[in-house]
Tab-separated table of C-alpha atoms and ligand atoms in Angstrom:
chain	number	residue	atom	x	y	z
A	1	MET	CA	-1.099	-22.569	-13.222
A	2	GLY	CA	-1.393	-21.001	-9.783
A	3	HIS	CA	-3.491	-17.944	-9.069
A	4	LEU	CA	-3.097	-14.631	-10.867
A	5	ASP	CA	-2.610	-11.200	-9.314
A	6	SER	CA	-3.855	-9.061	-12.211
A	7	HIS	CA	-2.228	-5.819	-11.038
A	8	CYS	CA	0.882	-5.693	-8.869
A	9	HIS	CA	3.861	-3.343	-9.125
A	10	LEU	CA	6.600	-5.853	-8.348
A	11	ASP	CA	9.073	-3.575	-10.144
A	12	ASP	CA	8.515	-0.890	-7.481
A	13	PRO	CA	11.732	-0.038	-5.584
A	14	ARG	CA	9.939	-0.895	-2.326
A	15	PHE	CA	10.236	-4.565	-3.329
A	16	ALA	CA	13.903	-4.408	-4.275
A	17	PRO	CA	15.349	-5.273	-0.830
A	18	ASP	CA	13.459	-8.555	-0.390
A	19	PHE	CA	11.805	-9.570	-3.672
A	20	PRO	CA	12.637	-13.319	-3.316
A	21	ALA	CA	10.927	-13.390	0.109
A	22	VAL	CA	7.868	-11.570	-1.282
A	23	ALA	CA	7.685	-14.056	-4.179
A	24	ALA	CA	8.093	-17.009	-1.791
A	25	ARG	CA	5.266	-15.813	0.495
A	26	ALA	CA	2.998	-15.403	-2.543
A	27	ALA	CA	3.881	-18.811	-3.966
A	28	ALA	CA	3.272	-20.422	-0.559
A	29	VAL	CA	-0.396	-19.372	-0.803
A	30	GLY	CA	-0.682	-20.242	-4.509
A	31	ILE	CA	-0.114	-16.843	-6.135
A	32	THR	CA	2.383	-17.618	-8.894
A	33	HIS	CA	1.391	-15.359	-11.825
A	34	VAL	CA	1.502	-11.588	-11.699
A	35	VAL	CA	0.771	-8.855	-14.236
A	36	VAL	CA	3.068	-5.874	-13.644
A	37	PRO	CA	1.484	-2.695	-15.054
A	38	GLY	CA	3.675	-0.028	-16.587
A	39	VAL	CA	3.545	3.544	-15.341
A	40	ASP	CA	6.091	5.363	-17.515
A	41	LEU	CA	8.839	4.816	-20.082
A	42	ALA	CA	11.525	4.493	-17.407
A	43	SER	CA	9.714	1.536	-15.787
A	44	LEU	CA	9.427	-0.058	-19.212
A	45	ALA	CA	13.171	0.214	-19.806
A	46	LYS	CA	14.080	-1.797	-16.695
A	47	PRO	CA	14.005	-5.619	-16.717
A	48	LEU	CA	11.397	-7.170	-14.418
A	49	PRO	CA	12.703	-8.919	-11.303
A	50	GLU	CA	13.002	-12.676	-11.646
A	51	ASP	CA	12.304	-15.526	-9.269
A	52	PRO	CA	11.726	-19.222	-9.949
A	53	ALA	CA	8.577	-19.180	-7.771
A	54	MET	CA	6.784	-16.611	-9.889
A	55	THR	CA	5.949	-15.764	-13.512
A	56	LEU	CA	5.709	-12.046	-14.234
A	57	TYR	CA	3.973	-10.463	-17.234
A	58	ARG	CA	4.577	-6.925	-18.310
A	59	ALA	CA	2.007	-4.339	-19.297
A	60	ALA	CA	3.168	-1.035	-20.756
A	61	GLY	CA	1.497	2.312	-20.259
A	62	LEU	CA	1.723	5.985	-19.412
A	63	HIS	CA	0.034	6.480	-16.033
A	64	PRO	CA	-2.226	9.563	-15.990
A	65	ALA	CA	-0.866	10.783	-12.653
A	66	PHE	CA	2.682	11.148	-14.041
A	67	LEU	CA	4.305	13.555	-16.476
A	68	HIS	CA	5.581	12.116	-19.763
A	69	ALA	CA	7.860	13.180	-22.599
A	70	ASP	CA	6.251	14.701	-25.703
A	71	ASN	CA	7.184	11.642	-27.775
A	72	ALA	CA	6.130	9.132	-25.098
A	73	LEU	CA	3.325	7.699	-27.248
A	74	ASP	CA	5.761	6.995	-30.089
A	75	GLN	CA	8.139	5.294	-27.688
A	76	LEU	CA	5.298	3.251	-26.250
A	77	ALA	CA	4.303	2.180	-29.763
A	78	ALA	CA	7.899	1.110	-30.430
A	79	ALA	CA	7.900	-0.987	-27.232
A	80	LEU	CA	4.632	-2.662	-28.227
A	81	GLU	CA	6.147	-3.369	-31.635
A	82	ARG	CA	9.051	-5.206	-29.927
A	83	GLY	CA	6.492	-7.495	-28.250
A	84	GLY	CA	6.349	-9.417	-24.958
A	85	ILE	CA	3.681	-7.135	-23.516
A	86	VAL	CA	0.280	-8.423	-22.364
A	87	ALA	CA	-1.686	-5.160	-22.044
A	88	VAL	CA	-1.614	-1.399	-22.512
A	89	GLY	CA	-1.693	0.316	-19.113
A	90	GLU	CA	-1.944	1.765	-16.687
A	91	CYS	CA	-3.611	4.376	-18.806
A	92	GLY	CA	-6.614	6.523	-18.112
A	93	LEU	CA	-7.593	9.838	-16.594
A	94	ASP	CA	-7.017	11.042	-13.046
A	95	ARG	CA	-8.642	14.413	-12.444
A	96	ARG	CA	-6.594	14.930	-9.259
A	97	HIS	CA	-3.524	15.223	-11.530
A	98	ARG	CA	-4.339	17.136	-14.705
A	99	SER	CA	-1.361	17.472	-17.019
A	100	PRO	CA	-0.901	18.946	-20.504
A	101	GLY	CA	-1.943	16.454	-23.175
A	102	ASP	CA	-3.383	13.900	-20.773
A	103	LEU	CA	-6.619	13.356	-22.715
A	104	GLN	CA	-4.779	13.026	-26.020
A	105	ARG	CA	-2.271	10.640	-24.405
A	106	PHE	CA	-5.134	8.494	-23.076
A	107	HIS	CA	-6.895	8.349	-26.449
A	108	GLY	CA	-3.571	7.544	-28.117
A	109	GLN	CA	-3.038	4.599	-25.777
A	110	LEU	CA	-6.526	3.272	-26.468
A	111	ASP	CA	-5.772	3.474	-30.193
A	112	LEU	CA	-2.504	1.570	-29.653
A	113	ALA	CA	-4.387	-1.134	-27.741
A	114	VAL	CA	-6.768	-1.514	-30.681
A	115	ALA	CA	-3.913	-1.516	-33.202
A	116	PHE	CA	-1.897	-4.149	-31.303
A	117	ASP	CA	-4.983	-6.149	-30.280
A	118	LEU	CA	-4.176	-5.845	-26.566
A	119	PRO	CA	-6.437	-5.319	-23.532
A	120	VAL	CA	-6.228	-2.084	-21.526
A	121	ILE	CA	-5.628	-1.571	-17.791
A	122	LEU	CA	-7.506	1.585	-16.836
A	123	HIS	CA	-6.748	3.975	-13.971
A	124	VAL	CA	-9.764	6.269	-13.546
A	125	VAL	CA	-10.272	8.894	-10.839
A	126	HIS	CA	-13.148	11.396	-11.063
A	127	ALA	CA	-13.339	10.824	-14.823
A	128	HIS	CA	-15.674	7.884	-15.446
A	129	ASP	CA	-17.907	9.698	-17.964
A	130	GLU	CA	-14.926	10.833	-20.043
A	131	VAL	CA	-13.351	7.375	-19.974
A	132	LEU	CA	-16.584	5.575	-20.831
A	133	ALA	CA	-17.158	7.950	-23.761
A	134	ALA	CA	-13.659	7.158	-25.088
A	135	LEU	CA	-14.198	3.401	-24.694
A	136	LYS	CA	-17.557	3.502	-26.467
A	137	THR	CA	-15.979	4.419	-29.807
A	138	ARG	CA	-13.393	1.616	-29.789
A	139	PRO	CA	-13.567	-2.198	-29.772
A	140	LEU	CA	-11.637	-2.903	-26.566
A	141	ARG	CA	-11.453	-5.300	-23.672
A	142	GLY	CA	-9.737	-4.627	-20.389
A	143	ILE	CA	-9.937	-3.906	-16.674
A	144	VAL	CA	-10.973	-0.801	-14.757
A	145	HIS	CA	-8.421	-1.190	-12.010
A	146	ALA	CA	-9.109	-0.584	-8.287
A	147	PHE	CA	-12.786	-0.149	-9.041
A	148	ALA	CA	-14.726	1.239	-6.070
A	149	GLY	CA	-17.923	2.587	-7.630
A	150	PRO	CA	-21.614	1.756	-7.359
A	151	TRP	CA	-23.215	-1.071	-9.331
A	152	PRO	CA	-24.873	1.112	-12.038
A	153	LEU	CA	-21.438	2.527	-12.927
A	154	ALA	CA	-19.875	-0.949	-12.858
A	155	LYS	CA	-22.571	-2.132	-15.251
A	156	ARG	CA	-21.641	0.582	-17.769
A	157	TYR	CA	-18.060	-0.771	-17.857
A	158	LEU	CA	-19.167	-4.394	-18.065
A	159	ASP	CA	-21.490	-3.552	-20.971
A	160	LEU	CA	-18.425	-2.284	-22.881
A	161	GLY	CA	-16.376	-5.443	-22.200
A	162	ILE	CA	-14.369	-3.965	-19.327
A	163	LEU	CA	-13.921	-6.099	-16.199
A	164	LEU	CA	-13.848	-4.732	-12.652
A	165	GLY	CA	-10.438	-4.906	-10.942
A	166	ILE	CA	-11.272	-5.713	-7.317
A	167	GLY	CA	-8.593	-5.248	-4.665
A	168	GLY	CA	-7.916	-4.103	-1.139
A	169	ILE	CA	-10.562	-1.360	-1.145
A	170	GLY	CA	-13.175	-4.127	-1.226
A	171	THR	CA	-11.927	-5.362	2.137
A	172	TRP	CA	-12.352	-2.007	3.887
A	173	ALA	CA	-15.400	-1.930	6.175
A	174	THR	CA	-16.234	1.588	4.953
A	175	SER	CA	-16.614	0.549	1.279
A	176	LYS	CA	-20.376	-0.076	1.485
A	177	ARG	CA	-21.288	0.796	-2.095
A	178	LEU	CA	-18.399	-1.275	-3.437
A	179	HIS	CA	-19.591	-4.193	-1.297
A	180	GLU	CA	-22.960	-3.980	-3.102
A	181	THR	CA	-21.170	-3.908	-6.470
A	182	ILE	CA	-19.103	-6.986	-5.554
A	183	GLY	CA	-22.268	-8.796	-4.488
A	184	ALA	CA	-24.084	-7.908	-7.728
A	185	CYS	CA	-21.272	-8.550	-10.217
A	186	PRO	CA	-21.549	-11.719	-12.346
A	187	SER	CA	-18.741	-14.222	-11.828
A	188	ASP	CA	-17.298	-13.440	-15.267
A	189	GLY	CA	-17.193	-9.698	-14.553
A	190	PHE	CA	-14.231	-9.230	-12.226
A	191	VAL	CA	-10.569	-9.989	-11.660
A	192	LEU	CA	-8.691	-9.784	-8.365
A	193	GLU	CA	-5.691	-7.532	-7.850
A	194	THR	CA	-3.533	-6.299	-4.998
A	195	ASP	CA	-2.043	-3.129	-6.579
A	196	ALA	CA	0.876	-3.838	-4.221
A	197	PRO	CA	2.841	-2.161	-2.755
A	198	ASP	CA	-0.122	0.267	-2.408
A	199	LEU	CA	-3.789	-0.182	-1.432
A	200	SER	CA	-3.286	-2.465	1.535
A	201	PRO	CA	-6.175	-4.545	2.767
A	202	SER	CA	-7.655	-3.267	6.025
A	203	TRP	CA	-5.686	-5.520	8.321
A	204	ILE	CA	-2.382	-4.007	7.246
A	205	ARG	CA	-3.625	-0.585	6.144
A	206	GLY	CA	-0.761	1.856	5.751
A	207	GLN	CA	1.832	-0.870	5.445
A	208	ARG	CA	3.396	-2.252	2.291
A	209	ASN	CA	0.952	-4.474	0.462
A	210	GLU	CA	2.188	-7.609	-1.342
A	211	PRO	CA	0.862	-10.262	-3.748
A	212	ALA	CA	0.272	-12.865	-0.996
A	213	GLU	CA	-2.554	-10.594	0.205
A	214	LEU	CA	-4.614	-11.615	-2.828
A	215	VAL	CA	-5.871	-14.588	-0.827
A	216	GLY	CA	-7.315	-12.338	1.874
A	217	ILE	CA	-8.969	-10.186	-0.788
A	218	ALA	CA	-10.502	-13.346	-2.278
A	219	SER	CA	-11.888	-14.286	1.162
A	220	ALA	CA	-13.469	-10.849	1.626
A	221	VAL	CA	-14.974	-10.956	-1.880
A	222	ALA	CA	-16.268	-14.478	-1.239
A	223	ARG	CA	-18.066	-13.371	1.940
A	224	LEU	CA	-19.744	-10.538	0.024
A	225	ARG	CA	-20.813	-12.906	-2.754
A	226	GLY	CA	-21.927	-15.826	-0.564
A	227	SER	CA	-19.278	-17.888	-2.324
A	228	SER	CA	-15.980	-19.570	-1.407
A	229	PRO	CA	-12.492	-18.065	-1.796
A	230	GLU	CA	-11.602	-20.951	-4.125
A	231	GLU	CA	-14.544	-20.150	-6.415
A	232	VAL	CA	-13.669	-16.448	-6.404
A	233	LEU	CA	-10.005	-17.129	-7.229
A	234	ALA	CA	-10.974	-19.588	-9.973
A	235	ALA	CA	-13.389	-17.100	-11.558
A	236	SER	CA	-10.748	-14.356	-11.438
A	237	ASP	CA	-8.036	-16.640	-12.852
A	238	THR	CA	-10.292	-17.667	-15.737
A	239	GLN	CA	-11.114	-14.095	-16.719
A	240	GLY	CA	-7.587	-12.772	-16.199
A	241	SER	CA	-5.739	-15.491	-18.068
A	242	GLU	CA	-8.184	-15.258	-20.957
A	243	LEU	CA	-7.947	-11.476	-21.117
A	244	PHE	CA	-4.149	-11.394	-20.977
A	245	ARG	CA	-3.792	-14.609	-23.037
A	246	ILE	CA	-1.371	-16.109	-20.554
A	247	ARG	CA	-2.539	-19.661	-19.994
B	301	ZN	ZN1	-1.338	0.352	-10.136
């Protein structure tokens, strides 16, 4: 298997015009497996794009920054029942976007992950204490996506079986405290992600991100860890494929 991008929105309309070219550029640098997180029920209803160069895996979740129907949790449960889904997410709490029922919806998704024996993909903004408290009461594994916090906070997630999702923010020169976290994290404590089309690495900041950029993220992480990009990619692939059960 080639390398895994653990979080990439290849179903985003921004990829629709040239998806085969995006997939080809990724495959040319060895990125051939991609987990596509869900954000709402509409995204779940659409088939994932297909390309012979790339294997896509679907996660299903109700993103905390979006509004959802009252029965969204039931519909999510029905989708999980149908199968073919590797994780529950993105789910979480984003305190920039409070919405009615968001805490209940988050807890409900954690309970579904436990019930279906799936990992979670967490989106957390200004809500780490609330999220960690919810995780503590449930036997879960997963990823805290786009992690950018200090090492003591990272350690609290790792102690609960949650891996750090490391992406483009780690490449930004201004991310000093994240650089320390990346340097301190054990090699079985992180997975790489692009979060494309968002969260561009520094060299293309503001432009559309894409899965091929995972290699540049691996290089930046390797420099911070005194390691090689190959070692970083291998460590990430091992953790990601085990977590999502996709090898
Ligand atoms: Zn995302």
